[in-house]
Amino acid sequence: MADEKDPLKHGQINIELDEKIAEGTYSNLAIINHSVSEFVVDFVSIMPGTPKSKVKSRIILTPQHAKRLLKALADNVNRFENAHGEIKDYEQPPIPLNFGPTGEA
């Protein structure tokens, strides 16, 4: 009878969203690294003219979950573009990770 109450067997999961987490964190740069066992995604908010930025959030995923995230994100971008038009991808020069004034005289 335990199967009747198992939410995974019925496709339901109760997910709680903490108020602080629900506020979200702005990011305009994601740095992705990986090993054979995990993907690490660091989200950073870089402001122009600021010589230093901090990682605002880090997400660690298994390779399988990284691939699922890739597919889910692609599906959501496609649905967004179908509803609102193509998202323009503007060419931007690469941002060096140690950007900022060099202090040369």
PDB file of N, CA and C in Angstrom:
ATOM      1  N   MET A   1       0.806  -1.197   0.000  1.00  0.00           N
ATOM      2  CA  MET A   1       0.000   0.000   0.000  1.00  0.00           C
ATOM      3  C   MET A   1       0.855   1.270   0.000  1.00  0.00           C
ATOM      4  N   ALA A   2       2.157   1.149   0.251  1.00  0.00           N
ATOM      5  CA  ALA A   2       3.032   2.320   0.278  1.00  0.00           C
ATOM      6  C   ALA A   2       3.116   2.977  -1.099  1.00  0.00           C
ATOM      7  N   ASP A   3       2.943   2.167  -2.163  1.00  0.00           N
ATOM      8  CA  ASP A   3       3.014   2.721  -3.511  1.00  0.00           C
ATOM      9  C   ASP A   3       1.902   3.735  -3.769  1.00  0.00           C
ATOM     10  N   GLU A   4       0.754   3.568  -3.139  1.00  0.00           N
ATOM     11  CA  GLU A   4      -0.363   4.477  -3.367  1.00  0.00           C
ATOM     12  C   GLU A   4      -0.038   5.893  -2.894  1.00  0.00           C
ATOM     13  N   LYS A   5       0.818   6.034  -1.894  1.00  0.00           N
ATOM     14  CA  LYS A   5       1.142   7.347  -1.357  1.00  0.00           C
ATOM     15  C   LYS A   5       2.468   7.889  -1.884  1.00  0.00           C
ATOM     16  N   ASP A   6       3.160   7.144  -2.723  1.00  0.00           N
ATOM     17  CA  ASP A   6       4.437   7.575  -3.264  1.00  0.00           C
ATOM     18  C   ASP A   6       4.189   8.616  -4.358  1.00  0.00           C
ATOM     19  N   PRO A   7       4.584   9.905  -4.125  1.00  0.00           N
ATOM     20  CA  PRO A   7       4.312  10.958  -5.098  1.00  0.00           C
ATOM     21  C   PRO A   7       5.021  10.738  -6.430  1.00  0.00           C
ATOM     22  N   LEU A   8       6.174  10.071  -6.434  1.00  0.00           N
ATOM     23  CA  LEU A   8       6.888   9.845  -7.681  1.00  0.00           C
ATOM     24  C   LEU A   8       6.150   8.868  -8.591  1.00  0.00           C
ATOM     25  N   LYS A   9       5.395   7.955  -7.992  1.00  0.00           N
ATOM     26  CA  LYS A   9       4.632   6.993  -8.792  1.00  0.00           C
ATOM     27  C   LYS A   9       3.434   7.666  -9.468  1.00  0.00           C
ATOM     28  N   HIS A  10       2.970   8.789  -8.908  1.00  0.00           N
ATOM     29  CA  HIS A  10       1.796   9.487  -9.458  1.00  0.00           C
ATOM     30  C   HIS A  10       2.194  10.753 -10.205  1.00  0.00           C
ATOM     31  N   GLY A  11       3.505  10.999 -10.395  1.00  0.00           N
ATOM     32  CA  GLY A  11       3.954  12.163 -11.147  1.00  0.00           C
ATOM     33  C   GLY A  11       3.821  13.476 -10.406  1.00  0.00           C
ATOM     34  N   GLN A  12       3.734  13.444  -9.090  1.00  0.00           N
ATOM     35  CA  GLN A  12       3.590  14.665  -8.307  1.00  0.00           C
ATOM     36  C   GLN A  12       4.751  14.785  -7.326  1.00  0.00           C
ATOM     37  N   ILE A  13       5.326  15.981  -7.277  1.00  0.00           N
ATOM     38  CA  ILE A  13       6.371  16.267  -6.301  1.00  0.00           C
ATOM     39  C   ILE A  13       6.015  17.595  -5.651  1.00  0.00           C
ATOM     40  N   ASN A  14       6.045  17.632  -4.356  1.00  0.00           N
ATOM     41  CA  ASN A  14       5.760  18.862  -3.637  1.00  0.00           C
ATOM     42  C   ASN A  14       7.069  19.641  -3.491  1.00  0.00           C
ATOM     43  N   ILE A  15       7.174  20.764  -4.208  1.00  0.00           N
ATOM     44  CA  ILE A  15       8.383  21.572  -4.179  1.00  0.00           C
ATOM     45  C   ILE A  15       8.068  22.893  -3.496  1.00  0.00           C
ATOM     46  N   GLU A  16       8.856  23.226  -2.480  1.00  0.00           N
ATOM     47  CA  GLU A  16       8.668  24.485  -1.776  1.00  0.00           C
ATOM     48  C   GLU A  16       9.680  25.503  -2.283  1.00  0.00           C
ATOM     49  N   LEU A  17       9.246  26.763  -2.396  1.00  0.00           N
ATOM     50  CA  LEU A  17      10.104  27.844  -2.850  1.00  0.00           C
ATOM     51  C   LEU A  17      10.229  28.866  -1.737  1.00  0.00           C
ATOM     52  N   ASP A  18      11.409  28.910  -1.130  1.00  0.00           N
ATOM     53  CA  ASP A  18      11.690  29.852  -0.061  1.00  0.00           C
ATOM     54  C   ASP A  18      11.551  31.286  -0.582  1.00  0.00           C
ATOM     55  N   GLU A  19      11.069  32.189   0.257  1.00  0.00           N
ATOM     56  CA  GLU A  19      10.827  33.575  -0.150  1.00  0.00           C
ATOM     57  C   GLU A  19      12.110  34.251  -0.648  1.00  0.00           C
ATOM     58  N   LYS A  20      13.216  34.037   0.019  1.00  0.00           N
ATOM     59  CA  LYS A  20      14.487  34.647  -0.386  1.00  0.00           C
ATOM     60  C   LYS A  20      14.942  34.101  -1.737  1.00  0.00           C
ATOM     61  N   ILE A  21      14.816  32.806  -1.941  1.00  0.00           N
ATOM     62  CA  ILE A  21      15.198  32.203  -3.221  1.00  0.00           C
ATOM     63  C   ILE A  21      14.269  32.686  -4.334  1.00  0.00           C
ATOM     64  N   ALA A  22      13.001  32.894  -4.024  1.00  0.00           N
ATOM     65  CA  ALA A  22      12.026  33.334  -5.018  1.00  0.00           C
ATOM     66  C   ALA A  22      12.358  34.713  -5.582  1.00  0.00           C
ATOM     67  N   GLU A  23      13.110  35.522  -4.831  1.00  0.00           N
ATOM     68  CA  GLU A  23      13.513  36.839  -5.322  1.00  0.00           C
ATOM     69  C   GLU A  23      14.430  36.726  -6.532  1.00  0.00           C
ATOM     70  N   GLY A  24      15.189  35.650  -6.616  1.00  0.00           N
ATOM     71  CA  GLY A  24      16.089  35.443  -7.737  1.00  0.00           C
ATOM     72  C   GLY A  24      17.371  36.236  -7.599  1.00  0.00           C
ATOM     73  N   THR A  25      18.320  35.942  -8.473  1.00  0.00           N
ATOM     74  CA  THR A  25      19.601  36.630  -8.519  1.00  0.00           C
ATOM     75  C   THR A  25      19.905  36.942  -9.967  1.00  0.00           C
ATOM     76  N   TYR A  26      20.203  38.203 -10.260  1.00  0.00           N
ATOM     77  CA  TYR A  26      20.522  38.608 -11.634  1.00  0.00           C
ATOM     78  C   TYR A  26      21.910  38.111 -12.022  1.00  0.00           C
ATOM     79  N   SER A  27      22.030  37.618 -13.254  1.00  0.00           N
ATOM     80  CA  SER A  27      23.313  37.172 -13.774  1.00  0.00           C
ATOM     81  C   SER A  27      23.395  37.528 -15.252  1.00  0.00           C
ATOM     82  N   ASN A  28      24.548  38.051 -15.675  1.00  0.00           N
ATOM     83  CA  ASN A  28      24.751  38.309 -17.102  1.00  0.00           C
ATOM     84  C   ASN A  28      25.981  37.570 -17.633  1.00  0.00           C
ATOM     85  N   LEU A  29      26.462  36.630 -16.832  1.00  0.00           N
ATOM     86  CA  LEU A  29      27.572  35.787 -17.251  1.00  0.00           C
ATOM     87  C   LEU A  29      27.470  34.447 -16.539  1.00  0.00           C
ATOM     88  N   ALA A  30      27.620  33.379 -17.305  1.00  0.00           N
ATOM     89  CA  ALA A  30      27.681  32.040 -16.716  1.00  0.00           C
ATOM     90  C   ALA A  30      29.004  31.420 -17.136  1.00  0.00           C
ATOM     91  N   ILE A  31      29.728  30.905 -16.168  1.00  0.00           N
ATOM     92  CA  ILE A  31      30.995  30.225 -16.429  1.00  0.00           C
ATOM     93  C   ILE A  31      30.752  28.742 -16.155  1.00  0.00           C
ATOM     94  N   ILE A  32      31.025  27.912 -17.146  1.00  0.00           N
ATOM     95  CA  ILE A  32      30.724  26.489 -17.035  1.00  0.00           C
ATOM     96  C   ILE A  32      32.014  25.678 -17.106  1.00  0.00           C
ATOM     97  N   ASN A  33      32.209  24.834 -16.126  1.00  0.00           N
ATOM     98  CA  ASN A  33      33.333  23.898 -16.097  1.00  0.00           C
ATOM     99  C   ASN A  33      32.774  22.500 -15.878  1.00  0.00           C
ATOM    100  N   HIS A  34      33.547  21.495 -16.240  1.00  0.00           N
ATOM    101  CA  HIS A  34      33.069  20.130 -16.033  1.00  0.00           C
ATOM    102  C   HIS A  34      34.226  19.171 -15.801  1.00  0.00           C
ATOM    103  N   SER A  35      33.886  18.079 -15.160  1.00  0.00           N
ATOM    104  CA  SER A  35      34.791  16.941 -14.989  1.00  0.00           C
ATOM    105  C   SER A  35      34.042  15.727 -15.509  1.00  0.00           C
ATOM    106  N   VAL A  36      34.585  14.556 -15.311  1.00  0.00           N
ATOM    107  CA  VAL A  36      33.882  13.361 -15.779  1.00  0.00           C
ATOM    108  C   VAL A  36      32.621  13.085 -14.975  1.00  0.00           C
ATOM    109  N   SER A  37      32.510  13.665 -13.777  1.00  0.00           N
ATOM    110  CA  SER A  37      31.375  13.329 -12.920  1.00  0.00           C
ATOM    111  C   SER A  37      30.413  14.475 -12.640  1.00  0.00           C
ATOM    112  N   GLU A  38      30.779  15.722 -13.033  1.00  0.00           N
ATOM    113  CA  GLU A  38      29.868  16.827 -12.726  1.00  0.00           C
ATOM    114  C   GLU A  38      30.116  18.031 -13.618  1.00  0.00           C
ATOM    115  N   PHE A  39      29.064  18.852 -13.746  1.00  0.00           N
ATOM    116  CA  PHE A  39      29.145  20.151 -14.395  1.00  0.00           C
ATOM    117  C   PHE A  39      28.967  21.198 -13.302  1.00  0.00           C
ATOM    118  N   VAL A  40      29.791  22.236 -13.344  1.00  0.00           N
ATOM    119  CA  VAL A  40      29.700  23.318 -12.376  1.00  0.00           C
ATOM    120  C   VAL A  40      29.374  24.586 -13.160  1.00  0.00           C
ATOM    121  N   VAL A  41      28.254  25.226 -12.818  1.00  0.00           N
ATOM    122  CA  VAL A  41      27.834  26.459 -13.474  1.00  0.00           C
ATOM    123  C   VAL A  41      27.871  27.578 -12.445  1.00  0.00           C
ATOM    124  N   ASP A  42      28.751  28.548 -12.674  1.00  0.00           N
ATOM    125  CA  ASP A  42      28.851  29.726 -11.812  1.00  0.00           C
ATOM    126  C   ASP A  42      28.152  30.884 -12.494  1.00  0.00           C
ATOM    127  N   PHE A  43      27.249  31.541 -11.775  1.00  0.00           N
ATOM    128  CA  PHE A  43      26.519  32.690 -12.291  1.00  0.00           C
ATOM    129  C   PHE A  43      27.110  33.958 -11.682  1.00  0.00           C
ATOM    130  N   VAL A  44      27.461  34.905 -12.566  1.00  0.00           N
ATOM    131  CA  VAL A  44      28.139  36.125 -12.163  1.00  0.00           C
ATOM    132  C   VAL A  44      27.357  37.318 -12.693  1.00  0.00           C
ATOM    133  N   SER A  45      27.391  38.418 -11.956  1.00  0.00           N
ATOM    134  CA  SER A  45      26.823  39.679 -12.416  1.00  0.00           C
ATOM    135  C   SER A  45      27.977  40.653 -12.594  1.00  0.00           C
ATOM    136  N   ILE A  46      28.269  40.989 -13.854  1.00  0.00           N
ATOM    137  CA  ILE A  46      29.370  41.898 -14.172  1.00  0.00           C
ATOM    138  C   ILE A  46      28.793  43.259 -14.523  1.00  0.00           C
ATOM    139  N   MET A  47      29.319  44.295 -13.893  1.00  0.00           N
ATOM    140  CA  MET A  47      28.894  45.655 -14.193  1.00  0.00           C
ATOM    141  C   MET A  47      30.030  46.386 -14.918  1.00  0.00           C
ATOM    142  N   PRO A  48      29.697  47.164 -15.952  1.00  0.00           N
ATOM    143  CA  PRO A  48      30.737  47.877 -16.705  1.00  0.00           C
ATOM    144  C   PRO A  48      31.569  48.778 -15.792  1.00  0.00           C
ATOM    145  N   GLY A  49      32.863  48.779 -16.031  1.00  0.00           N
ATOM    146  CA  GLY A  49      33.759  49.636 -15.269  1.00  0.00           C
ATOM    147  C   GLY A  49      34.116  49.133 -13.896  1.00  0.00           C
ATOM    148  N   THR A  50      33.577  47.990 -13.515  1.00  0.00           N
ATOM    149  CA  THR A  50      33.881  47.419 -12.210  1.00  0.00           C
ATOM    150  C   THR A  50      34.999  46.399 -12.397  1.00  0.00           C
ATOM    151  N   PRO A  51      36.129  46.588 -11.718  1.00  0.00           N
ATOM    152  CA  PRO A  51      37.266  45.694 -11.961  1.00  0.00           C
ATOM    153  C   PRO A  51      37.142  44.313 -11.326  1.00  0.00           C
ATOM    154  N   LYS A  52      36.116  44.107 -10.511  1.00  0.00           N
ATOM    155  CA  LYS A  52      36.002  42.831  -9.807  1.00  0.00           C
ATOM    156  C   LYS A  52      34.529  42.438  -9.691  1.00  0.00           C
ATOM    157  N   SER A  53      34.246  41.173  -9.861  1.00  0.00           N
ATOM    158  CA  SER A  53      32.889  40.653  -9.681  1.00  0.00           C
ATOM    159  C   SER A  53      32.965  39.359  -8.903  1.00  0.00           C
ATOM    160  N   LYS A  54      31.866  39.026  -8.226  1.00  0.00           N
ATOM    161  CA  LYS A  54      31.815  37.796  -7.447  1.00  0.00           C
ATOM    162  C   LYS A  54      30.799  36.841  -8.054  1.00  0.00           C
ATOM    163  N   VAL A  55      31.055  35.558  -7.855  1.00  0.00           N
ATOM    164  CA  VAL A  55      30.070  34.548  -8.228  1.00  0.00           C
ATOM    165  C   VAL A  55      28.870  34.729  -7.307  1.00  0.00           C
ATOM    166  N   LYS A  56      27.686  34.865  -7.895  1.00  0.00           N
ATOM    167  CA  LYS A  56      26.461  35.068  -7.123  1.00  0.00           C
ATOM    168  C   LYS A  56      25.792  33.752  -6.759  1.00  0.00           C
ATOM    169  N   SER A  57      25.996  32.748  -7.610  1.00  0.00           N
ATOM    170  CA  SER A  57      25.365  31.457  -7.363  1.00  0.00           C
ATOM    171  C   SER A  57      26.146  30.374  -8.106  1.00  0.00           C
ATOM    172  N   ARG A  58      26.225  29.198  -7.508  1.00  0.00           N
ATOM    173  CA  ARG A  58      26.889  28.060  -8.140  1.00  0.00           C
ATOM    174  C   ARG A  58      25.930  26.877  -8.115  1.00  0.00           C
ATOM    175  N   ILE A  59      25.775  26.254  -9.278  1.00  0.00           N
ATOM    176  CA  ILE A  59      24.934  25.068  -9.409  1.00  0.00           C
ATOM    177  C   ILE A  59      25.835  23.919  -9.867  1.00  0.00           C
ATOM    178  N   ILE A  60      25.744  22.789  -9.181  1.00  0.00           N
ATOM    179  CA  ILE A  60      26.534  21.609  -9.537  1.00  0.00           C
ATOM    180  C   ILE A  60      25.567  20.526  -9.998  1.00  0.00           C
ATOM    181  N   LEU A  61      25.812  20.004 -11.199  1.00  0.00           N
ATOM    182  CA  LEU A  61      24.911  19.037 -11.825  1.00  0.00           C
ATOM    183  C   LEU A  61      25.670  17.784 -12.243  1.00  0.00           C
ATOM    184  N   THR A  62      24.974  16.654 -12.250  1.00  0.00           N
ATOM    185  CA  THR A  62      25.541  15.458 -12.862  1.00  0.00           C
ATOM    186  C   THR A  62      25.501  15.675 -14.382  1.00  0.00           C
ATOM    187  N   PRO A  63      26.307  14.957 -15.141  1.00  0.00           N
ATOM    188  CA  PRO A  63      26.239  15.098 -16.603  1.00  0.00           C
ATOM    189  C   PRO A  63      24.835  14.833 -17.161  1.00  0.00           C
ATOM    190  N   GLN A  64      24.135  13.856 -16.584  1.00  0.00           N
ATOM    191  CA  GLN A  64      22.772  13.556 -17.047  1.00  0.00           C
ATOM    192  C   GLN A  64      21.829  14.740 -16.799  1.00  0.00           C
ATOM    193  N   HIS A  65      21.922  15.360 -15.631  1.00  0.00           N
ATOM    194  CA  HIS A  65      21.071  16.500 -15.340  1.00  0.00           C
ATOM    195  C   HIS A  65      21.463  17.715 -16.173  1.00  0.00           C
ATOM    196  N   ALA A  66      22.759  17.878 -16.474  1.00  0.00           N
ATOM    197  CA  ALA A  66      23.191  18.970 -17.341  1.00  0.00           C
ATOM    198  C   ALA A  66      22.565  18.819 -18.725  1.00  0.00           C
ATOM    199  N   LYS A  67      22.530  17.590 -19.224  1.00  0.00           N
ATOM    200  CA  LYS A  67      21.930  17.361 -20.545  1.00  0.00           C
ATOM    201  C   LYS A  67      20.427  17.613 -20.508  1.00  0.00           C
ATOM    202  N   ARG A  68      19.768  17.216 -19.426  1.00  0.00           N
ATOM    203  CA  ARG A  68      18.334  17.489 -19.275  1.00  0.00           C
ATOM    204  C   ARG A  68      18.071  18.992 -19.210  1.00  0.00           C
ATOM    205  N   LEU A  69      18.946  19.719 -18.499  1.00  0.00           N
ATOM    206  CA  LEU A  69      18.807  21.179 -18.423  1.00  0.00           C
ATOM    207  C   LEU A  69      18.973  21.800 -19.806  1.00  0.00           C
ATOM    208  N   LEU A  70      19.951  21.326 -20.568  1.00  0.00           N
ATOM    209  CA  LEU A  70      20.169  21.805 -21.928  1.00  0.00           C
ATOM    210  C   LEU A  70      18.910  21.626 -22.772  1.00  0.00           C
ATOM    211  N   LYS A  71      18.319  20.445 -22.723  1.00  0.00           N
ATOM    212  CA  LYS A  71      17.111  20.168 -23.498  1.00  0.00           C
ATOM    213  C   LYS A  71      15.938  21.025 -23.023  1.00  0.00           C
ATOM    214  N   ALA A  72      15.773  21.158 -21.707  1.00  0.00           N
ATOM    215  CA  ALA A  72      14.663  21.958 -21.172  1.00  0.00           C
ATOM    216  C   ALA A  72      14.826  23.428 -21.528  1.00  0.00           C
ATOM    217  N   LEU A  73      16.051  23.944 -21.464  1.00  0.00           N
ATOM    218  CA  LEU A  73      16.292  25.337 -21.804  1.00  0.00           C
ATOM    219  C   LEU A  73      16.044  25.578 -23.292  1.00  0.00           C
ATOM    220  N   ALA A  74      16.515  24.659 -24.141  1.00  0.00           N
ATOM    221  CA  ALA A  74      16.276  24.780 -25.587  1.00  0.00           C
ATOM    222  C   ALA A  74      14.782  24.755 -25.895  1.00  0.00           C
ATOM    223  N   ASP A  75      14.040  23.871 -25.232  1.00  0.00           N
ATOM    224  CA  ASP A  75      12.590  23.788 -25.434  1.00  0.00           C
ATOM    225  C   ASP A  75      11.909  25.087 -25.016  1.00  0.00           C
ATOM    226  N   ASN A  76      12.310  25.643 -23.897  1.00  0.00           N
ATOM    227  CA  ASN A  76      11.705  26.885 -23.420  1.00  0.00           C
ATOM    228  C   ASN A  76      12.066  28.082 -24.300  1.00  0.00           C
ATOM    229  N   VAL A  77      13.295  28.133 -24.812  1.00  0.00           N
ATOM    230  CA  VAL A  77      13.677  29.209 -25.735  1.00  0.00           C
ATOM    231  C   VAL A  77      12.850  29.101 -27.011  1.00  0.00           C
ATOM    232  N   ASN A  78      12.668  27.882 -27.525  1.00  0.00           N
ATOM    233  CA  ASN A  78      11.850  27.691 -28.726  1.00  0.00           C
ATOM    234  C   ASN A  78      10.416  28.143 -28.498  1.00  0.00           C
ATOM    235  N   ARG A  79       9.843  27.778 -27.357  1.00  0.00           N
ATOM    236  CA  ARG A  79       8.463  28.193 -27.061  1.00  0.00           C
ATOM    237  C   ARG A  79       8.370  29.711 -26.904  1.00  0.00           C
ATOM    238  N   PHE A  80       9.362  30.324 -26.263  1.00  0.00           N
ATOM    239  CA  PHE A  80       9.386  31.782 -26.108  1.00  0.00           C
ATOM    240  C   PHE A  80       9.436  32.461 -27.477  1.00  0.00           C
ATOM    241  N   GLU A  81      10.339  31.966 -28.356  1.00  0.00           N
ATOM    242  CA  GLU A  81      10.470  32.575 -29.681  1.00  0.00           C
ATOM    243  C   GLU A  81       9.220  32.375 -30.529  1.00  0.00           C
ATOM    244  N   ASN A  82       8.558  31.247 -30.392  1.00  0.00           N
ATOM    245  CA  ASN A  82       7.297  31.030 -31.118  1.00  0.00           C
ATOM    246  C   ASN A  82       6.230  32.018 -30.679  1.00  0.00           C
ATOM    247  N   ALA A  83       6.237  32.378 -29.406  1.00  0.00           N
ATOM    248  CA  ALA A  83       5.230  33.299 -28.876  1.00  0.00           C
ATOM    249  C   ALA A  83       5.610  34.762 -29.057  1.00  0.00           C
ATOM    250  N   HIS A  84       6.912  35.089 -29.020  1.00  0.00           N
ATOM    251  CA  HIS A  84       7.333  36.495 -28.967  1.00  0.00           C
ATOM    252  C   HIS A  84       8.300  36.915 -30.065  1.00  0.00           C
ATOM    253  N   GLY A  85       8.680  36.011 -30.931  1.00  0.00           N
ATOM    254  CA  GLY A  85       9.650  36.341 -31.976  1.00  0.00           C
ATOM    255  C   GLY A  85      11.060  35.933 -31.586  1.00  0.00           C
ATOM    256  N   GLU A  86      11.931  35.985 -32.576  1.00  0.00           N
ATOM    257  CA  GLU A  86      13.307  35.527 -32.381  1.00  0.00           C
ATOM    258  C   GLU A  86      14.052  36.390 -31.359  1.00  0.00           C
ATOM    259  N   ILE A  87      14.805  35.732 -30.512  1.00  0.00           N
ATOM    260  CA  ILE A  87      15.690  36.426 -29.575  1.00  0.00           C
ATOM    261  C   ILE A  87      16.948  36.769 -30.347  1.00  0.00           C
ATOM    262  N   LYS A  88      17.276  38.053 -30.395  1.00  0.00           N
ATOM    263  CA  LYS A  88      18.462  38.484 -31.123  1.00  0.00           C
ATOM    264  C   LYS A  88      19.704  38.184 -30.289  1.00  0.00           C
ATOM    265  N   ASP A  89      20.683  37.572 -30.923  1.00  0.00           N
ATOM    266  CA  ASP A  89      21.938  37.240 -30.257  1.00  0.00           C
ATOM    267  C   ASP A  89      22.994  38.205 -30.762  1.00  0.00           C
ATOM    268  N   TYR A  90      23.218  39.279 -30.025  1.00  0.00           N
ATOM    269  CA  TYR A  90      24.169  40.297 -30.444  1.00  0.00           C
ATOM    270  C   TYR A  90      25.588  39.818 -30.194  1.00  0.00           C
ATOM    271  N   GLU A  91      26.446  40.029 -31.178  1.00  0.00           N
ATOM    272  CA  GLU A  91      27.858  39.668 -31.028  1.00  0.00           C
ATOM    273  C   GLU A  91      28.481  40.572 -29.979  1.00  0.00           C
ATOM    274  N   GLN A  92      29.148  39.992 -29.018  1.00  0.00           N
ATOM    275  CA  GLN A  92      29.843  40.756 -27.999  1.00  0.00           C
ATOM    276  C   GLN A  92      31.273  40.265 -27.921  1.00  0.00           C
ATOM    277  N   PRO A  93      32.208  41.196 -27.724  1.00  0.00           N
ATOM    278  CA  PRO A  93      33.588  40.727 -27.564  1.00  0.00           C
ATOM    279  C   PRO A  93      33.701  39.882 -26.310  1.00  0.00           C
ATOM    280  N   PRO A  94      34.594  38.901 -26.294  1.00  0.00           N
ATOM    281  CA  PRO A  94      34.749  38.075 -25.087  1.00  0.00           C
ATOM    282  C   PRO A  94      35.176  38.931 -23.904  1.00  0.00           C
ATOM    283  N   ILE A  95      34.629  38.618 -22.748  1.00  0.00           N
ATOM    284  CA  ILE A  95      34.953  39.354 -21.529  1.00  0.00           C
ATOM    285  C   ILE A  95      36.065  38.598 -20.809  1.00  0.00           C
ATOM    286  N   PRO A  96      37.242  39.205 -20.681  1.00  0.00           N
ATOM    287  CA  PRO A  96      38.275  38.502 -19.928  1.00  0.00           C
ATOM    288  C   PRO A  96      37.883  38.407 -18.464  1.00  0.00           C
ATOM    289  N   LEU A  97      38.228  37.302 -17.831  1.00  0.00           N
ATOM    290  CA  LEU A  97      37.847  37.114 -16.441  1.00  0.00           C
ATOM    291  C   LEU A  97      38.573  38.056 -15.498  1.00  0.00           C
ATOM    292  N   ASN A  98      39.686  38.640 -15.939  1.00  0.00           N
ATOM    293  CA  ASN A  98      40.408  39.584 -15.100  1.00  0.00           C
ATOM    294  C   ASN A  98      40.278  40.997 -15.655  1.00  0.00           C
ATOM    295  N   PHE A  99      39.095  41.327 -16.191  1.00  0.00           N
ATOM    296  CA  PHE A  99      38.894  42.621 -16.844  1.00  0.00           C
ATOM    297  C   PHE A  99      39.011  43.763 -15.838  1.00  0.00           C
ATOM    298  N   GLY A 100      39.190  44.953 -16.364  1.00  0.00           N
ATOM    299  CA  GLY A 100      39.303  46.145 -15.529  1.00  0.00           C
ATOM    300  C   GLY A 100      40.544  46.918 -15.910  1.00  0.00           C
ATOM    301  N   PRO A 101      40.752  48.056 -15.271  1.00  0.00           N
ATOM    302  CA  PRO A 101      41.909  48.884 -15.595  1.00  0.00           C
ATOM    303  C   PRO A 101      43.213  48.121 -15.377  1.00  0.00           C
ATOM    304  N   THR A 102      44.156  48.333 -16.279  1.00  0.00           N
ATOM    305  CA  THR A 102      45.436  47.634 -16.157  1.00  0.00           C
ATOM    306  C   THR A 102      46.438  48.441 -15.362  1.00  0.00           C
ATOM    307  N   GLY A 103      46.260  49.759 -15.254  1.00  0.00           N
ATOM    308  CA  GLY A 103      47.153  50.592 -14.446  1.00  0.00           C
ATOM    309  C   GLY A 103      48.487  50.853 -15.085  1.00  0.00           C
ATOM    310  N   GLU A 104      48.573  50.718 -16.416  1.00  0.00           N
ATOM    311  CA  GLU A 104      49.854  50.983 -17.075  1.00  0.00           C
ATOM    312  C   GLU A 104      50.090  52.485 -17.153  1.00  0.00           C
ATOM    313  N   ALA A 105      51.375  52.897 -17.053  1.00  0.00           N
ATOM    314  CA  ALA A 105      51.718  54.312 -17.130  1.00  0.00           C
ATOM    315  C   ALA A 105      52.394  54.629 -18.425  1.00  0.00           C
TER     316      ALA A 105
END
